[in-house]
PDB file of N, CA and C in Angstrom:
ATOM      1  N   MET O   1     -16.638 -49.157  31.370  1.00 34.00           N
ATOM      2  CA  MET O   1     -16.192 -48.415  32.521  1.00 34.00           C
ATOM      3  C   MET O   1     -16.815 -47.025  32.544  1.00 34.00           C
ATOM      4  N   ALA O   2     -17.049 -46.420  31.400  1.00 40.00           N
ATOM      5  CA  ALA O   2     -17.652 -45.094  31.349  1.00 40.00           C
ATOM      6  C   ALA O   2     -19.070 -45.125  31.915  1.00 40.00           C
ATOM      7  N   ILE O   3     -19.761 -46.238  31.733  1.00 38.00           N
ATOM      8  CA  ILE O   3     -21.119 -46.367  32.270  1.00 38.00           C
ATOM      9  C   ILE O   3     -21.083 -46.308  33.795  1.00 38.00           C
ATOM     10  N   ALA O   4     -20.121 -46.985  34.422  1.00 43.00           N
ATOM     11  CA  ALA O   4     -20.007 -46.959  35.879  1.00 43.00           C
ATOM     12  C   ALA O   4     -19.722 -45.547  36.366  1.00 43.00           C
ATOM     13  N   ALA O   5     -18.856 -44.824  35.681  1.00 50.00           N
ATOM     14  CA  ALA O   5     -18.543 -43.453  36.079  1.00 50.00           C
ATOM     15  C   ALA O   5     -19.785 -42.583  35.969  1.00 50.00           C
ATOM     16  N   THR O   6     -20.566 -42.767  34.909  1.00 51.00           N
ATOM     17  CA  THR O   6     -21.805 -42.004  34.752  1.00 51.00           C
ATOM     18  C   THR O   6     -22.790 -42.355  35.853  1.00 51.00           C
ATOM     19  N   ALA O   7     -22.870 -43.636  36.218  1.00 50.00           N
ATOM     20  CA  ALA O   7     -23.774 -44.062  37.296  1.00 50.00           C
ATOM     21  C   ALA O   7     -23.354 -43.422  38.619  1.00 50.00           C
ATOM     22  N   ASP O   8     -22.023 -43.341  38.884  1.00 60.00           N
ATOM     23  CA  ASP O   8     -21.536 -42.727  40.115  1.00 60.00           C
ATOM     24  C   ASP O   8     -21.918 -41.255  40.174  1.00 60.00           C
ATOM     25  N   ILE O   9     -21.752 -40.550  39.073  1.00 65.00           N
ATOM     26  CA  ILE O   9     -22.090 -39.127  39.030  1.00 65.00           C
ATOM     27  C   ILE O   9     -23.586 -38.951  39.248  1.00 65.00           C
ATOM     28  N   THR O  10     -24.392 -39.804  38.650  1.00 67.00           N
ATOM     29  CA  THR O  10     -25.845 -39.737  38.823  1.00 67.00           C
ATOM     30  C   THR O  10     -26.221 -39.979  40.282  1.00 67.00           C
ATOM     31  N   ALA O  11     -25.589 -40.967  40.908  1.00 64.00           N
ATOM     32  CA  ALA O  11     -25.880 -41.269  42.315  1.00 64.00           C
ATOM     33  C   ALA O  11     -25.476 -40.100  43.210  1.00 64.00           C
ATOM     34  N   LEU O  12     -24.301 -39.531  42.959  1.00 69.00           N
ATOM     35  CA  LEU O  12     -23.839 -38.404  43.766  1.00 69.00           C
ATOM     36  C   LEU O  12     -24.734 -37.187  43.594  1.00 69.00           C
ATOM     37  N   ALA O  13     -25.266 -36.996  42.403  1.00 76.00           N
ATOM     38  CA  ALA O  13     -26.134 -35.853  42.138  1.00 76.00           C
ATOM     39  C   ALA O  13     -27.438 -35.944  42.926  1.00 76.00           C
ATOM     40  N   GLN O  14     -27.788 -37.147  43.374  1.00 78.00           N
ATOM     41  CA  GLN O  14     -29.020 -37.329  44.134  1.00 78.00           C
ATOM     42  C   GLN O  14     -28.882 -36.891  45.591  1.00 78.00           C
ATOM     43  N   LEU O  15     -27.651 -36.692  46.058  1.00 89.00           N
ATOM     44  CA  LEU O  15     -27.446 -36.228  47.435  1.00 89.00           C
ATOM     45  C   LEU O  15     -27.761 -34.746  47.518  1.00 89.00           C
ATOM     46  N   ASP O  16     -28.557 -34.376  48.507  1.00 91.00           N
ATOM     47  CA  ASP O  16     -28.794 -32.952  48.714  1.00 91.00           C
ATOM     48  C   ASP O  16     -28.017 -32.489  49.945  1.00 91.00           C
ATOM     49  N   ASP O  17     -28.175 -31.223  50.306  1.00 93.00           N
ATOM     50  CA  ASP O  17     -27.411 -30.656  51.428  1.00 93.00           C
ATOM     51  C   ASP O  17     -27.633 -31.420  52.728  1.00 93.00           C
ATOM     52  N   ARG O  18     -28.853 -31.862  52.973  1.00 96.00           N
ATOM     53  CA  ARG O  18     -29.129 -32.601  54.220  1.00 96.00           C
ATOM     54  C   ARG O  18     -28.430 -33.962  54.218  1.00 96.00           C
ATOM     55  N   ASP O  19     -28.394 -34.621  53.055  1.00 94.00           N
ATOM     56  CA  ASP O  19     -27.665 -35.894  52.955  1.00 94.00           C
ATOM     57  C   ASP O  19     -26.180 -35.676  53.235  1.00 94.00           C
ATOM     58  N   ILE O  20     -25.622 -34.649  52.642  1.00 92.00           N
ATOM     59  CA  ILE O  20     -24.190 -34.364  52.811  1.00 92.00           C
ATOM     60  C   ILE O  20     -23.880 -34.069  54.272  1.00 92.00           C
ATOM     61  N   LYS O  21     -24.723 -33.271  54.921  1.00 95.00           N
ATOM     62  CA  LYS O  21     -24.517 -32.970  56.346  1.00 95.00           C
ATOM     63  C   LYS O  21     -24.671 -34.234  57.196  1.00 95.00           C
ATOM     64  N   ALA O  22     -25.640 -35.070  56.850  1.00 96.00           N
ATOM     65  CA  ALA O  22     -25.850 -36.318  57.599  1.00 96.00           C
ATOM     66  C   ALA O  22     -24.636 -37.239  57.497  1.00 96.00           C
ATOM     67  N   LEU O  23     -23.966 -37.208  56.369  1.00 94.00           N
ATOM     68  CA  LEU O  23     -22.799 -38.062  56.158  1.00 94.00           C
ATOM     69  C   LEU O  23     -21.510 -37.479  56.723  1.00 94.00           C
ATOM     70  N   THR O  24     -21.405 -36.157  56.753  1.00 93.00           N
ATOM     71  CA  THR O  24     -20.107 -35.544  57.065  1.00 93.00           C
ATOM     72  C   THR O  24     -20.013 -34.878  58.429  1.00 93.00           C
ATOM     73  N   GLU O  25     -21.129 -34.420  58.994  1.00 96.00           N
ATOM     74  CA  GLU O  25     -21.060 -33.735  60.285  1.00 96.00           C
ATOM     75  C   GLU O  25     -20.910 -34.731  61.432  1.00 96.00           C
ATOM     76  N   PRO O  26     -20.096 -34.381  62.426  1.00 96.00           N
ATOM     77  CA  PRO O  26     -19.984 -35.258  63.600  1.00 96.00           C
ATOM     78  C   PRO O  26     -21.319 -35.330  64.345  1.00 96.00           C
ATOM     79  N   MET O  27     -21.800 -36.538  64.541  1.00 96.00           N
ATOM     80  CA  MET O  27     -23.034 -36.771  65.296  1.00 96.00           C
ATOM     81  C   MET O  27     -22.837 -38.003  66.159  1.00 96.00           C
ATOM     82  N   ASP O  28     -23.326 -37.919  67.386  1.00 95.00           N
ATOM     83  CA  ASP O  28     -23.307 -39.064  68.292  1.00 95.00           C
ATOM     84  C   ASP O  28     -24.742 -39.517  68.494  1.00 95.00           C
ATOM     85  N   ILE O  29     -24.967 -40.812  68.419  1.00 95.00           N
ATOM     86  CA  ILE O  29     -26.319 -41.370  68.504  1.00 95.00           C
ATOM     87  C   ILE O  29     -26.392 -42.328  69.684  1.00 95.00           C
ATOM     88  N   TYR O  30     -27.421 -42.118  70.514  1.00 94.00           N
ATOM     89  CA  TYR O  30     -27.592 -42.942  71.713  1.00 94.00           C
ATOM     90  C   TYR O  30     -29.032 -43.432  71.799  1.00 94.00           C
ATOM     91  N   ALA O  31     -29.191 -44.737  71.767  1.00 93.00           N
ATOM     92  CA  ALA O  31     -30.523 -45.325  71.927  1.00 93.00           C
ATOM     93  C   ALA O  31     -30.923 -45.383  73.392  1.00 93.00           C
ATOM     94  N   ASP O  32     -29.943 -45.288  74.297  1.00 94.00           N
ATOM     95  CA  ASP O  32     -30.227 -45.424  75.725  1.00 94.00           C
ATOM     96  C   ASP O  32     -30.201 -44.082  76.465  1.00 94.00           C
ATOM     97  N   ASP O  33     -30.359 -42.982  75.738  1.00 95.00           N
ATOM     98  CA  ASP O  33     -30.387 -41.666  76.372  1.00 95.00           C
ATOM     99  C   ASP O  33     -31.606 -41.585  77.299  1.00 95.00           C
ATOM    100  N   PRO O  34     -31.439 -41.028  78.506  1.00 95.00           N
ATOM    101  CA  PRO O  34     -32.561 -40.957  79.461  1.00 95.00           C
ATOM    102  C   PRO O  34     -33.777 -40.173  78.944  1.00 95.00           C
ATOM    103  N   ALA O  35     -33.573 -39.290  77.973  1.00 94.00           N
ATOM    104  CA  ALA O  35     -34.695 -38.499  77.452  1.00 94.00           C
ATOM    105  C   ALA O  35     -35.524 -39.263  76.427  1.00 94.00           C
ATOM    106  N   CYS O  36     -35.078 -40.465  76.059  1.00 95.00           N
ATOM    107  CA  CYS O  36     -35.738 -41.215  74.987  1.00 95.00           C
ATOM    108  C   CYS O  36     -36.673 -42.291  75.508  1.00 95.00           C
ATOM    109  N   ARG O  37     -37.762 -42.453  74.761  1.00 95.00           N
ATOM    110  CA  ARG O  37     -38.605 -43.622  74.967  1.00 95.00           C
ATOM    111  C   ARG O  37     -37.993 -44.781  74.185  1.00 95.00           C
ATOM    112  N   LYS O  38     -38.565 -45.951  74.343  1.00 94.00           N
ATOM    113  CA  LYS O  38     -38.007 -47.176  73.747  1.00 94.00           C
ATOM    114  C   LYS O  38     -37.799 -47.058  72.236  1.00 94.00           C
ATOM    115  N   GLU O  39     -38.700 -46.410  71.536  1.00 95.00           N
ATOM    116  CA  GLU O  39     -38.640 -46.335  70.071  1.00 95.00           C
ATOM    117  C   GLU O  39     -37.835 -45.139  69.560  1.00 95.00           C
ATOM    118  N   GLN O  40     -37.228 -44.378  70.464  1.00 96.00           N
ATOM    119  CA  GLN O  40     -36.518 -43.164  70.085  1.00 96.00           C
ATOM    120  C   GLN O  40     -35.008 -43.300  70.263  1.00 96.00           C
ATOM    121  N   VAL O  41     -34.284 -42.398  69.604  1.00 96.00           N
ATOM    122  CA  VAL O  41     -32.844 -42.272  69.797  1.00 96.00           C
ATOM    123  C   VAL O  41     -32.507 -40.796  69.941  1.00 96.00           C
ATOM    124  N   ALA O  42     -31.428 -40.519  70.658  1.00 97.00           N
ATOM    125  CA  ALA O  42     -30.948 -39.147  70.791  1.00 97.00           C
ATOM    126  C   ALA O  42     -29.786 -38.952  69.832  1.00 97.00           C
ATOM    127  N   VAL O  43     -29.838 -37.854  69.112  1.00 97.00           N
ATOM    128  CA  VAL O  43     -28.748 -37.494  68.203  1.00 97.00           C
ATOM    129  C   VAL O  43     -28.147 -36.193  68.717  1.00 97.00           C
ATOM    130  N   TYR O  44     -26.875 -36.249  69.054  1.00 97.00           N
ATOM    131  CA  TYR O  44     -26.150 -35.062  69.509  1.00 97.00           C
ATOM    132  C   TYR O  44     -25.366 -34.515  68.325  1.00 97.00           C
ATOM    133  N   ASN O  45     -25.601 -33.232  68.032  1.00 96.00           N
ATOM    134  CA  ASN O  45     -24.991 -32.584  66.873  1.00 96.00           C
ATOM    135  C   ASN O  45     -24.676 -31.143  67.246  1.00 96.00           C
ATOM    136  N   HIS O  46     -23.418 -30.778  67.160  1.00 94.00           N
ATOM    137  CA  HIS O  46     -22.970 -29.413  67.491  1.00 94.00           C
ATOM    138  C   HIS O  46     -23.391 -28.994  68.896  1.00 94.00           C
ATOM    139  N   GLY O  47     -23.352 -29.928  69.838  1.00 95.00           N
ATOM    140  CA  GLY O  47     -23.662 -29.614  71.223  1.00 95.00           C
ATOM    141  C   GLY O  47     -25.140 -29.629  71.578  1.00 95.00           C
ATOM    142  N   ASP O  48     -25.990 -29.876  70.607  1.00 97.00           N
ATOM    143  CA  ASP O  48     -27.434 -29.926  70.861  1.00 97.00           C
ATOM    144  C   ASP O  48     -27.924 -31.362  70.768  1.00 97.00           C
ATOM    145  N   ARG O  49     -28.944 -31.680  71.568  1.00 98.00           N
ATOM    146  CA  ARG O  49     -29.542 -33.013  71.526  1.00 98.00           C
ATOM    147  C   ARG O  49     -30.887 -32.926  70.812  1.00 98.00           C
ATOM    148  N   TYR O  50     -31.095 -33.831  69.870  1.00 98.00           N
ATOM    149  CA  TYR O  50     -32.366 -33.932  69.163  1.00 98.00           C
ATOM    150  C   TYR O  50     -32.898 -35.342  69.353  1.00 98.00           C
ATOM    151  N   ILE O  51     -34.189 -35.431  69.618  1.00 98.00           N
ATOM    152  CA  ILE O  51     -34.833 -36.727  69.807  1.00 98.00           C
ATOM    153  C   ILE O  51     -35.467 -37.137  68.480  1.00 98.00           C
ATOM    154  N   VAL O  52     -35.062 -38.302  67.998  1.00 97.00           N
ATOM    155  CA  VAL O  52     -35.547 -38.820  66.720  1.00 97.00           C
ATOM    156  C   VAL O  52     -36.359 -40.081  66.971  1.00 97.00           C
ATOM    157  N   THR O  53     -37.517 -40.142  66.343  1.00 97.00           N
ATOM    158  CA  THR O  53     -38.325 -41.357  66.324  1.00 97.00           C
ATOM    159  C   THR O  53     -38.223 -41.887  64.897  1.00 97.00           C
ATOM    160  N   PRO O  54     -37.265 -42.776  64.651  1.00 94.00           N
ATOM    161  CA  PRO O  54     -36.948 -43.182  63.280  1.00 94.00           C
ATOM    162  C   PRO O  54     -38.092 -43.831  62.508  1.00 94.00           C
ATOM    163  N   ASP O  55     -38.925 -44.608  63.170  1.00 93.00           N
ATOM    164  CA  ASP O  55     -39.957 -45.345  62.449  1.00 93.00           C
ATOM    165  C   ASP O  55     -41.104 -44.465  61.982  1.00 93.00           C
ATOM    166  N   VAL O  56     -41.197 -43.242  62.484  1.00 94.00           N
ATOM    167  CA  VAL O  56     -42.315 -42.365  62.102  1.00 94.00           C
ATOM    168  C   VAL O  56     -42.087 -41.722  60.722  1.00 94.00           C
ATOM    169  N   PRO O  57     -41.017 -41.153  60.302  1.00 94.00           N
ATOM    170  CA  PRO O  57     -39.885 -40.568  61.020  1.00 94.00           C
ATOM    171  C   PRO O  57     -40.206 -39.164  61.519  1.00 94.00           C
ATOM    172  N   CYS O  58     -39.644 -38.843  62.680  1.00 96.00           N
ATOM    173  CA  CYS O  58     -39.901 -37.554  63.312  1.00 96.00           C
ATOM    174  C   CYS O  58     -38.664 -37.127  64.097  1.00 96.00           C
ATOM    175  N   CYS O  59     -38.398 -35.830  64.134  1.00 98.00           N
ATOM    176  CA  CYS O  59     -37.288 -35.263  64.894  1.00 98.00           C
ATOM    177  C   CYS O  59     -37.759 -33.936  65.476  1.00 98.00           C
ATOM    178  N   ASP O  60     -37.224 -33.588  66.646  1.00 97.00           N
ATOM    179  CA  ASP O  60     -37.641 -32.332  67.271  1.00 97.00           C
ATOM    180  C   ASP O  60     -36.725 -31.153  66.937  1.00 97.00           C
ATOM    181  N   CYS O  61     -35.907 -31.277  65.884  1.00 98.00           N
ATOM    182  CA  CYS O  61     -35.019 -30.174  65.489  1.00 98.00           C
ATOM    183  C   CYS O  61     -35.823 -29.079  64.771  1.00 98.00           C
ATOM    184  N   PRO O  62     -35.298 -27.860  64.742  1.00 98.00           N
ATOM    185  CA  PRO O  62     -36.004 -26.756  64.078  1.00 98.00           C
ATOM    186  C   PRO O  62     -36.280 -27.014  62.589  1.00 98.00           C
ATOM    187  N   ASP O  63     -35.380 -27.706  61.899  1.00 97.00           N
ATOM    188  CA  ASP O  63     -35.593 -27.982  60.482  1.00 97.00           C
ATOM    189  C   ASP O  63     -36.874 -28.780  60.270  1.00 97.00           C
ATOM    190  N   MET O  64     -37.064 -29.839  61.055  1.00 97.00           N
ATOM    191  CA  MET O  64     -38.281 -30.650  60.920  1.00 97.00           C
ATOM    192  C   MET O  64     -39.511 -29.900  61.415  1.00 97.00           C
ATOM    193  N   LEU O  65     -39.367 -29.163  62.500  1.00 95.00           N
ATOM    194  CA  LEU O  65     -40.513 -28.454  63.066  1.00 95.00           C
ATOM    195  C   LEU O  65     -41.021 -27.342  62.160  1.00 95.00           C
ATOM    196  N   HIS O  66     -40.108 -26.654  61.480  1.00 97.00           N
ATOM    197  CA  HIS O  66     -40.515 -25.483  60.691  1.00 97.00           C
ATOM    198  C   HIS O  66     -40.581 -25.731  59.189  1.00 97.00           C
ATOM    199  N   ARG O  67     -39.700 -26.592  58.665  1.00 96.00           N
ATOM    200  CA  ARG O  67     -39.644 -26.780  57.211  1.00 96.00           C
ATOM    201  C   ARG O  67     -40.172 -28.132  56.744  1.00 96.00           C
ATOM    202  N   ARG O  68     -40.147 -29.135  57.594  1.00 95.00           N
ATOM    203  CA  ARG O  68     -40.610 -30.486  57.251  1.00 95.00           C
ATOM    204  C   ARG O  68     -40.092 -30.945  55.880  1.00 95.00           C
ATOM    205  N   PRO O  69     -38.769 -31.033  55.725  1.00 95.00           N
ATOM    206  CA  PRO O  69     -38.222 -31.384  54.411  1.00 95.00           C
ATOM    207  C   PRO O  69     -38.603 -32.797  53.967  1.00 95.00           C
ATOM    208  N   SER O  70     -38.853 -32.925  52.693  1.00 93.00           N
ATOM    209  CA  SER O  70     -39.112 -34.233  52.116  1.00 93.00           C
ATOM    210  C   SER O  70     -37.866 -35.082  52.314  1.00 93.00           C
ATOM    211  N   GLY O  71     -38.013 -36.270  52.838  1.00 93.00           N
ATOM    212  CA  GLY O  71     -36.873 -37.130  53.109  1.00 93.00           C
ATOM    213  C   GLY O  71     -36.317 -36.957  54.511  1.00 93.00           C
ATOM    214  N   GLY O  72     -36.837 -35.982  55.260  1.00 96.00           N
ATOM    215  CA  GLY O  72     -36.425 -35.797  56.640  1.00 96.00           C
ATOM    216  C   GLY O  72     -35.238 -34.868  56.801  1.00 96.00           C
ATOM    217  N   CYS O  73     -34.976 -34.513  58.036  1.00 98.00           N
ATOM    218  CA  CYS O  73     -33.852 -33.656  58.390  1.00 98.00           C
ATOM    219  C   CYS O  73     -32.553 -34.464  58.365  1.00 98.00           C
ATOM    220  N   LYS O  74     -31.440 -33.785  58.604  1.00 98.00           N
ATOM    221  CA  LYS O  74     -30.143 -34.478  58.575  1.00 98.00           C
ATOM    222  C   LYS O  74     -30.028 -35.507  59.689  1.00 98.00           C
ATOM    223  N   HIS O  75     -30.739 -35.315  60.803  1.00 98.00           N
ATOM    224  CA  HIS O  75     -30.666 -36.274  61.915  1.00 98.00           C
ATOM    225  C   HIS O  75     -31.382 -37.577  61.566  1.00 98.00           C
ATOM    226  N   ILE O  76     -32.548 -37.451  60.952  1.00 98.00           N
ATOM    227  CA  ILE O  76     -33.284 -38.636  60.494  1.00 98.00           C
ATOM    228  C   ILE O  76     -32.476 -39.364  59.427  1.00 98.00           C
ATOM    229  N   ARG O  77     -31.915 -38.613  58.512  1.00 97.00           N
ATOM    230  CA  ARG O  77     -31.131 -39.223  57.435  1.00 97.00           C
ATOM    231  C   ARG O  77     -29.899 -39.931  57.991  1.00 97.00           C
ATOM    232  N   ARG O  78     -29.273 -39.341  59.014  1.00 97.00           N
ATOM    233  CA  ARG O  78     -28.093 -39.988  59.620  1.00 97.00           C
ATOM    234  C   ARG O  78     -28.478 -41.360  60.166  1.00 97.00           C
ATOM    235  N   ILE O  79     -29.625 -41.414  60.870  1.00 96.00           N
ATOM    236  CA  ILE O  79     -30.101 -42.696  61.395  1.00 96.00           C
ATOM    237  C   ILE O  79     -30.342 -43.672  60.239  1.00 96.00           C
ATOM    238  N   GLU O  80     -30.966 -43.200  59.172  1.00 96.00           N
ATOM    239  CA  GLU O  80     -31.247 -44.067  58.019  1.00 96.00           C
ATOM    240  C   GLU O  80     -29.955 -44.558  57.360  1.00 96.00           C
ATOM    241  N   PHE O  81     -28.936 -43.693  57.255  1.00 95.00           N
ATOM    242  CA  PHE O  81     -27.640 -44.133  56.722  1.00 95.00           C
ATOM    243  C   PHE O  81     -27.041 -45.197  57.630  1.00 95.00           C
ATOM    244  N   GLU O  82     -27.095 -44.967  58.945  1.00 94.00           N
ATOM    245  CA  GLU O  82     -26.508 -45.923  59.895  1.00 94.00           C
ATOM    246  C   GLU O  82     -27.222 -47.267  59.846  1.00 94.00           C
ATOM    247  N   ARG O  83     -28.522 -47.249  59.685  1.00 93.00           N
ATOM    248  CA  ARG O  83     -29.293 -48.498  59.638  1.00 93.00           C
ATOM    249  C   ARG O  83     -29.202 -49.193  58.289  1.00 93.00           C
ATOM    250  N   GLY O  84     -28.637 -48.513  57.302  1.00 91.00           N
ATOM    251  CA  GLY O  84     -28.574 -49.072  55.955  1.00 91.00           C
ATOM    252  C   GLY O  84     -29.864 -48.904  55.183  1.00 91.00           C
ATOM    253  N   GLU O  85     -30.784 -48.099  55.706  1.00 93.00           N
ATOM    254  CA  GLU O  85     -32.067 -47.867  55.045  1.00 93.00           C
ATOM    255  C   GLU O  85     -31.936 -46.838  53.924  1.00 93.00           C
ATOM    256  N   ARG O  86     -30.911 -46.013  54.002  1.00 91.00           N
ATOM    257  CA  ARG O  86     -30.618 -45.015  52.975  1.00 91.00           C
ATOM    258  C   ARG O  86     -29.208 -45.346  52.478  1.00 91.00           C
ATOM    259  N   PRO O  87     -29.078 -45.768  51.225  1.00 89.00           N
ATOM    260  CA  PRO O  87     -27.756 -46.170  50.742  1.00 89.00           C
ATOM    261  C   PRO O  87     -26.819 -44.986  50.542  1.00 89.00           C
ATOM    262  N   ILE O  88     -25.548 -45.227  50.818  1.00 88.00           N
ATOM    263  CA  ILE O  88     -24.518 -44.241  50.515  1.00 88.00           C
ATOM    264  C   ILE O  88     -24.068 -44.529  49.087  1.00 88.00           C
ATOM    265  N   PRO O  89     -24.241 -43.569  48.192  1.00 84.00           N
ATOM    266  CA  PRO O  89     -23.910 -43.835  46.797  1.00 84.00           C
ATOM    267  C   PRO O  89     -22.434 -44.194  46.600  1.00 84.00           C
ATOM    268  N   VAL O  90     -22.205 -45.103  45.678  1.00 80.00           N
ATOM    269  CA  VAL O  90     -20.848 -45.426  45.278  1.00 80.00           C
ATOM    270  C   VAL O  90     -20.254 -44.151  44.690  1.00 80.00           C
ATOM    271  N   GLY O  91     -19.017 -43.885  45.029  1.00 78.00           N
ATOM    272  CA  GLY O  91     -18.380 -42.688  44.513  1.00 78.00           C
ATOM    273  C   GLY O  91     -18.224 -41.602  45.564  1.00 78.00           C
ATOM    274  N   VAL O  92     -18.903 -41.762  46.707  1.00 82.00           N
ATOM    275  CA  VAL O  92     -18.739 -40.806  47.795  1.00 82.00           C
ATOM    276  C   VAL O  92     -17.355 -41.020  48.399  1.00 82.00           C
ATOM    277  N   ASN O  93     -16.637 -39.938  48.622  1.00 81.00           N
ATOM    278  CA  ASN O  93     -15.291 -39.996  49.184  1.00 81.00           C
ATOM    279  C   ASN O  93     -15.381 -40.470  50.633  1.00 81.00           C
ATOM    280  N   ASP O  94     -14.847 -41.651  50.920  1.00 83.00           N
ATOM    281  CA  ASP O  94     -14.896 -42.214  52.270  1.00 83.00           C
ATOM    282  C   ASP O  94     -14.206 -41.317  53.297  1.00 83.00           C
ATOM    283  N   ASP O  95     -13.190 -40.580  52.880  1.00 86.00           N
ATOM    284  CA  ASP O  95     -12.480 -39.690  53.797  1.00 86.00           C
ATOM    285  C   ASP O  95     -13.350 -38.525  54.246  1.00 86.00           C
ATOM    286  N   ALA O  96     -14.372 -38.184  53.467  1.00 87.00           N
ATOM    287  CA  ALA O  96     -15.251 -37.076  53.818  1.00 87.00           C
ATOM    288  C   ALA O  96     -16.349 -37.498  54.797  1.00 87.00           C
ATOM    289  N   ILE O  97     -16.601 -38.794  54.906  1.00 91.00           N
ATOM    290  CA  ILE O  97     -17.659 -39.292  55.788  1.00 91.00           C
ATOM    291  C   ILE O  97     -17.187 -39.228  57.238  1.00 91.00           C
ATOM    292  N   ASP O  98     -18.066 -38.785  58.124  1.00 94.00           N
ATOM    293  CA  ASP O  98     -17.756 -38.690  59.547  1.00 94.00           C
ATOM    294  C   ASP O  98     -17.290 -40.041  60.068  1.00 94.00           C
ATOM    295  N   ASP O  99     -16.186 -40.024  60.817  1.00 93.00           N
ATOM    296  CA  ASP O  99     -15.648 -41.256  61.389  1.00 93.00           C
ATOM    297  C   ASP O  99     -16.633 -41.933  62.341  1.00 93.00           C
ATOM    298  N   GLY O 100     -17.574 -41.173  62.875  1.00 92.00           N
ATOM    299  CA  GLY O 100     -18.545 -41.723  63.808  1.00 92.00           C
ATOM    300  C   GLY O 100     -19.718 -42.429  63.139  1.00 92.00           C
ATOM    301  N   LEU O 101     -19.806 -42.363  61.820  1.00 93.00           N
ATOM    302  CA  LEU O 101     -20.895 -43.028  61.105  1.00 93.00           C
ATOM    303  C   LEU O 101     -20.595 -44.519  61.041  1.00 93.00           C
ATOM    304  N   HIS O 102     -21.457 -45.308  61.650  1.00 85.00           N
ATOM    305  CA  HIS O 102     -21.277 -46.758  61.706  1.00 85.00           C
ATOM    306  C   HIS O 102     -22.466 -47.418  61.022  1.00 85.00           C
ATOM    307  N   ILE O 103     -22.184 -48.061  59.903  1.00 79.00           N
ATOM    308  CA  ILE O 103     -23.239 -48.755  59.161  1.00 79.00           C
ATOM    309  C   ILE O 103     -23.488 -50.091  59.846  1.00 79.00           C
ATOM    310  N   ASP O 104     -24.783 -50.451  60.005  1.00 68.00           N
ATOM    311  CA  ASP O 104     -25.118 -51.750  60.600  1.00 68.00           C
ATOM    312  C   ASP O 104     -24.399 -52.861  59.855  1.00 68.00           C
ATOM    313  N   SER O 105     -23.926 -53.856  60.613  1.00 44.00           N
ATOM    314  CA  SER O 105     -23.222 -54.979  59.989  1.00 44.00           C
ATOM    315  C   SER O 105     -24.151 -55.703  59.032  1.00 44.00           C
ATOM    316  N   GLY O 106     -23.557 -56.201  57.988  1.00 37.00           N
ATOM    317  CA  GLY O 106     -24.334 -56.899  56.975  1.00 37.00           C
ATOM    318  C   GLY O 106     -24.822 -55.994  55.875  1.00 37.00           C
ATOM    319  N   VAL O 107     -24.633 -54.695  56.031  1.00 35.00           N
ATOM    320  CA  VAL O 107     -25.055 -53.758  55.008  1.00 35.00           C
ATOM    321  C   VAL O 107     -23.794 -53.157  54.406  1.00 35.00           C
ATOM    322  N   GLY O 108     -23.513 -53.499  53.190  1.00 37.00           N
ATOM    323  CA  GLY O 108     -22.312 -53.012  52.534  1.00 37.00           C
ATOM    324  C   GLY O 108     -22.612 -51.909  51.551  1.00 37.00           C
ATOM    325  N   ARG O 109     -21.526 -51.302  51.057  1.00 38.00           N
ATOM    326  CA  ARG O 109     -21.672 -50.279  50.038  1.00 38.00           C
ATOM    327  C   ARG O 109     -21.123 -50.814  48.741  1.00 38.00           C
TER     328      ARG O 109
END
């Protein structure tokens, strides 16, 4: 059992600030937003709309435009969490995760 606890701590330590924000901040995602092309989605966060092209990955938020963080901005990461492309580590407090985060069916934690 101690090994599992150590694995959980190791997994949680891999989350950075952008991962935490992607998991906990309220975000609304719309694939059918009028500003989006077929391959894009709109992410609404704190009243602002950001256009994300997940397959590139690219986002028009200031973080991506100015800092280009490795692993993407919180909007790209949110899409990846929702698609199950970025796993949510075991040990993350489910109560802390935004209620609006919907993992694609068939992808479990």
